[in-house]
XYZ file of C-alpha atoms in Angstrom:
339
model
C 38.712 -26.527 -10.300
C 37.067 -30.508 -10.092
C 35.187 -32.640 -6.672
C 37.396 -33.377 -3.876
C 37.939 -37.019 -3.928
C 35.619 -38.925 -1.045
C 32.311 -37.037 -2.311
C 29.715 -38.866 -0.373
C 27.140 -40.532 -0.900
C 24.193 -41.887 1.431
C 21.943 -45.694 1.436
C 19.683 -46.558 3.082
C 18.497 -49.484 4.630
C 14.797 -49.818 6.959
C 15.027 -50.425 10.349
C 11.395 -51.702 11.432
C 9.688 -48.053 10.181
C 13.606 -46.028 11.437
C 15.414 -45.350 7.867
C 19.046 -45.345 8.792
C 21.395 -43.584 6.718
C 24.464 -44.998 5.732
C 27.141 -43.091 4.732
C 29.756 -44.084 1.914
C 32.944 -42.489 -0.225
C 32.158 -42.226 -3.604
C 33.783 -41.254 -6.365
C 32.613 -37.858 -7.846
C 33.812 -36.136 -11.301
C 31.364 -33.592 -11.663
C 28.641 -32.297 -10.743
C 24.743 -33.339 -12.431
C 23.676 -31.235 -14.952
C 22.109 -27.821 -14.869
C 19.070 -27.237 -13.454
C 16.102 -24.764 -15.003
C 16.253 -21.399 -13.559
C 12.638 -20.184 -12.915
C 12.247 -16.964 -14.489
C 13.754 -17.951 -17.916
C 11.126 -20.641 -19.405
C 13.516 -22.934 -21.156
C 16.810 -21.590 -20.615
C 19.208 -24.003 -18.700
C 21.554 -21.733 -15.797
C 24.456 -24.097 -13.742
C 23.803 -25.214 -10.243
C 25.419 -23.395 -7.474
C 27.612 -26.621 -7.072
C 28.813 -26.005 -10.722
C 29.476 -22.763 -10.293
C 31.707 -23.264 -7.239
C 33.412 -26.499 -8.737
C 33.751 -25.339 -12.433
C 34.793 -22.028 -11.325
C 33.692 -18.653 -12.770
C 34.943 -16.027 -15.254
C 35.171 -13.403 -12.767
C 38.004 -13.115 -10.481
C 36.696 -12.034 -7.358
C 34.545 -15.404 -7.175
C 37.555 -17.159 -8.319
C 39.130 -15.368 -5.082
C 36.129 -16.986 -3.012
C 36.660 -19.922 -4.548
C 39.983 -20.546 -2.833
C 39.414 -19.129 -0.128
C 36.669 -21.382 -0.094
C 38.114 -24.914 -0.952
C 41.091 -23.429 1.669
C 38.250 -23.637 4.176
C 36.881 -26.795 3.091
C 40.173 -29.268 2.623
C 41.002 -27.779 6.335
C 37.891 -29.558 7.441
C 38.074 -32.549 5.847
C 41.878 -33.184 7.063
C 40.360 -32.396 10.633
C 38.206 -34.517 10.442
C 40.176 -37.564 9.360
C 42.901 -36.316 11.805
C 40.708 -36.600 14.993
C 37.144 -38.335 14.025
C 35.885 -41.574 14.273
C 33.482 -41.881 11.481
C 30.205 -42.733 12.536
C 28.392 -44.886 9.798
C 24.747 -43.333 10.195
C 22.124 -40.813 10.547
C 19.265 -41.422 11.314
C 16.479 -38.544 9.766
C 16.554 -37.126 13.356
C 20.279 -36.158 12.867
C 19.325 -33.634 9.162
C 16.467 -31.735 11.170
C 18.694 -28.504 10.910
C 19.556 -29.418 6.900
C 17.097 -26.751 4.889
C 16.823 -27.141 1.494
C 15.765 -24.774 -1.172
C 14.680 -26.501 -4.083
C 14.065 -24.182 -6.787
C 18.263 -23.267 -6.066
C 19.588 -26.424 -5.600
C 21.141 -25.409 -1.589
C 21.312 -26.752 1.708
C 22.078 -25.276 4.351
C 22.460 -26.456 7.736
C 21.652 -23.944 10.468
C 23.802 -23.659 13.331
C 22.142 -20.867 16.157
C 23.912 -17.499 16.722
C 25.267 -17.736 13.503
C 23.589 -15.048 11.904
C 20.920 -18.763 11.280
C 17.654 -16.139 11.988
C 18.637 -13.629 8.329
C 19.671 -16.057 6.555
C 16.330 -17.676 7.090
C 15.347 -15.237 6.600
C 16.641 -15.350 2.896
C 15.836 -18.205 2.018
C 12.210 -17.628 2.483
C 12.815 -14.839 -0.056
C 14.291 -17.975 -2.291
C 11.376 -20.119 -1.611
C 8.880 -18.006 -1.450
C 7.097 -17.263 -4.969
C 7.359 -13.442 -4.206
C 6.045 -13.702 -1.457
C 8.897 -11.842 0.509
C 11.236 -10.140 -1.146
C 12.908 -8.069 1.866
C 14.307 -10.377 3.963
C 14.205 -8.129 6.876
C 10.742 -7.701 6.796
C 10.658 -11.154 8.174
C 10.333 -10.793 11.747
C 12.463 -12.101 13.339
C 10.146 -15.292 15.427
C 8.272 -15.913 11.871
C 11.743 -17.168 10.496
C 11.875 -19.443 13.370
C 8.564 -21.154 12.851
C 8.684 -24.867 12.173
C 7.241 -25.123 8.604
C 7.743 -22.129 6.699
C 11.460 -24.049 5.513
C 11.907 -27.584 4.679
C 14.011 -29.300 6.133
C 15.561 -32.778 4.535
C 14.474 -34.916 7.098
C 11.365 -34.451 5.665
C 11.834 -36.177 1.856
C 11.882 -39.889 1.177
C 15.396 -41.776 1.179
C 15.665 -41.486 -2.732
C 15.056 -38.087 -2.710
C 17.588 -37.047 0.231
C 20.500 -39.169 -1.726
C 19.929 -36.599 -4.895
C 19.965 -33.638 -2.881
C 23.402 -34.694 -1.038
C 24.072 -35.665 -4.682
C 23.316 -32.759 -6.778
C 22.608 -29.852 -3.848
C 25.843 -27.163 -2.813
C 25.426 -27.685 0.597
C 26.348 -24.788 3.135
C 27.673 -23.771 6.642
C 28.088 -21.208 8.817
C 30.742 -21.104 11.199
C 31.455 -18.718 14.261
C 34.973 -19.238 17.974
C 33.574 -21.632 19.752
C 33.434 -19.725 22.770
C 32.335 -16.340 21.509
C 29.041 -18.478 19.970
C 28.086 -20.527 23.831
C 28.650 -15.832 25.747
C 26.741 -15.091 22.698
C 23.849 -17.777 23.727
C 24.227 -16.888 27.373
C 23.908 -13.290 26.689
C 20.785 -14.227 24.730
C 18.893 -16.681 26.703
C 19.934 -16.291 30.332
C 20.279 -12.470 30.404
C 17.338 -10.984 28.571
C 13.877 -10.794 30.106
C 11.370 -11.235 27.604
C 12.946 -14.769 27.289
C 10.583 -16.591 29.925
C 10.763 -19.727 28.573
C 13.901 -19.745 28.459
C 15.005 -18.709 32.150
C 11.731 -21.635 33.514
C 13.103 -24.682 31.043
C 16.611 -24.685 32.058
C 17.351 -21.486 34.714
C 15.326 -22.763 37.176
C 16.945 -26.632 37.056
C 20.897 -24.165 36.147
C 19.977 -22.603 39.605
C 18.650 -25.881 41.744
C 21.553 -27.774 40.897
C 24.661 -25.015 40.699
C 23.678 -22.476 43.563
C 24.700 -23.132 47.662
C 21.211 -22.537 49.453
C 19.150 -20.723 46.547
C 16.296 -17.825 46.923
C 12.280 -19.484 46.143
C 12.124 -16.191 43.412
C 15.378 -17.705 41.729
C 13.252 -21.220 41.712
C 10.091 -19.968 40.984
C 11.581 -17.566 38.673
C 15.244 -18.869 36.947
C 16.031 -15.239 35.848
C 19.107 -14.753 37.337
C 20.988 -17.226 35.937
C 25.037 -16.137 36.462
C 27.460 -17.027 33.353
C 29.725 -19.149 36.125
C 26.721 -21.332 37.490
C 25.706 -21.871 32.971
C 29.277 -23.383 31.925
C 28.862 -25.425 35.731
C 25.675 -26.824 34.123
C 27.562 -27.769 31.046
C 30.497 -29.733 31.892
C 27.952 -31.853 34.593
C 27.823 -35.352 33.590
C 24.385 -35.419 34.452
C 23.416 -32.569 32.185
C 24.128 -34.202 28.459
C 22.600 -38.007 29.954
C 19.527 -36.482 30.654
C 18.438 -35.376 27.229
C 21.008 -33.970 24.760
C 22.124 -29.714 24.820
C 19.944 -27.022 23.773
C 20.422 -26.377 20.153
C 21.336 -22.982 21.507
C 24.970 -24.052 22.566
C 24.861 -27.392 20.878
C 27.697 -28.251 19.520
C 28.149 -27.388 15.802
C 29.396 -31.068 15.310
C 26.535 -32.369 16.901
C 24.044 -30.368 14.678
C 25.576 -30.949 11.417
C 27.736 -33.124 10.944
C 30.275 -31.362 9.144
C 32.547 -34.961 8.818
C 29.667 -36.914 7.646
C 27.793 -34.206 5.639
C 29.992 -32.850 2.454
C 29.199 -29.791 3.184
C 30.416 -27.386 -0.034
C 31.112 -24.442 1.068
C 31.806 -22.990 5.132
C 31.227 -19.846 6.233
C 32.469 -17.667 8.543
C 30.827 -15.487 11.191
C 34.076 -13.352 11.639
C 33.509 -12.813 7.929
C 29.624 -13.329 7.691
C 29.293 -10.733 4.861
C 32.190 -11.599 1.913
C 30.921 -15.568 2.919
C 27.392 -14.590 2.732
C 27.385 -12.690 -0.535
C 29.501 -15.795 -2.139
C 27.244 -18.097 -1.141
C 24.008 -15.932 -2.834
C 26.736 -15.542 -5.893
C 26.821 -19.116 -6.402
C 22.922 -19.537 -6.281
C 22.757 -16.965 -9.454
C 20.494 -14.263 -6.594
C 22.807 -12.056 -5.882
C 21.614 -8.779 -8.067
C 18.611 -9.460 -6.834
C 18.487 -9.937 -3.357
C 21.499 -8.104 -0.154
C 21.900 -10.444 2.388
C 21.322 -8.369 5.621
C 23.794 -6.762 7.368
C 24.119 -6.841 11.095
C 23.470 -2.751 13.342
C 24.119 -4.412 16.720
C 26.371 -2.846 18.587
C 26.541 -5.327 21.621
C 27.856 -8.357 19.586
C 30.065 -10.467 21.762
C 33.437 -10.543 20.171
C 36.908 -12.007 21.709
C 36.841 -9.219 24.629
C 34.089 -9.802 25.543
C 33.818 -13.566 25.833
C 37.755 -12.728 27.455
C 35.581 -10.892 30.496
C 32.989 -13.614 30.976
C 35.780 -16.138 30.802
C 37.481 -13.913 33.112
C 35.685 -14.955 36.495
C 35.091 -18.748 35.420
C 38.321 -20.606 37.130
C 40.620 -23.056 35.210
C 39.235 -26.302 35.882
C 36.273 -25.255 34.639
C 37.304 -23.464 32.315
C 39.645 -26.346 31.565
C 36.256 -28.427 31.135
C 34.485 -26.406 28.845
C 37.294 -26.232 26.530
C 36.929 -30.010 26.528
C 33.387 -30.356 26.177
C 33.918 -27.851 22.826
C 37.628 -28.681 21.878
C 35.602 -30.533 18.728
C 34.386 -27.308 17.195
C 38.370 -25.314 17.762
C 39.261 -28.259 16.222
C 37.158 -28.897 13.101
C 36.831 -25.172 12.090
C 40.443 -24.192 12.273
C 39.760 -21.968 15.683
C 42.633 -21.389 17.843
C 42.864 -22.010 21.957
C 41.417 -18.555 23.451
C 44.723 -16.212 24.735
C 42.622 -15.415 27.564
C 42.081 -19.148 28.710
C 43.631 -20.357 31.695
C 43.928 -24.090 31.346
C 46.312 -25.230 33.757
């Protein structure tokens, strides 16, 4: 299997103290040479990128590769059809890209798409034996800044090198299921007082007629309808970017500017995750944690939440998240009433 045409490469210019990354196309015929393993000094192993594009003798991996290749091709076609390529990325745009130098991996994390477990896995992979079981790592520790390195921390030449030679992967989810999951987690759980204060009070102040003083103070009873009104209110994004938990995937990970080798999906999380671990050469050492949640947000649950949203606001919300539907090949939900 060969590398796709249009492999991307970043060059850098310097404007004052800010590095700007300029994207252009370069024809790449093969991944860079293999790297030495940490477990067997002197032994050369294929990088994950080589394992993906050069193929493997295992039939089950070949089947997974074909599925992943199909998603990459669909994403590239959608980018060509629906976006105007923005030619610059700043270091700020790379803060969601986590780097594992030991296994030549770059992962763009998307909140509410199993990112806690993926961060746990990467903490195990980069810990030099300090961690062995992902589920032994507390969820809050997985999100502590500094526990994992991001691409934004490197110099421009180092960024270029990693983007060319590392396996870059992302996991995505049906946009409205992800949105409902974010609402449930951040606004209906009593322990998320920081979100209630930071966002709930603002949402209630703007979108609830005659709110009670207690609601204005605590912000802990935001309805889904009020949350939707907040998201489509033009003032919201004028004042500040969306919080990462409800920001669009294309704004977090820039999939039309950064060439992702693997596009995993939440709907097929376990096999897609195992495919990535197999490409990284650690499948026999590490298992991706399985979800034990009994109330996971799915399409049926999302439909119940949207039932009480007017067609006007459904249409505005769909337009807000439309690019994620298009880029990642998600159909318009059947429950949506946009007319």
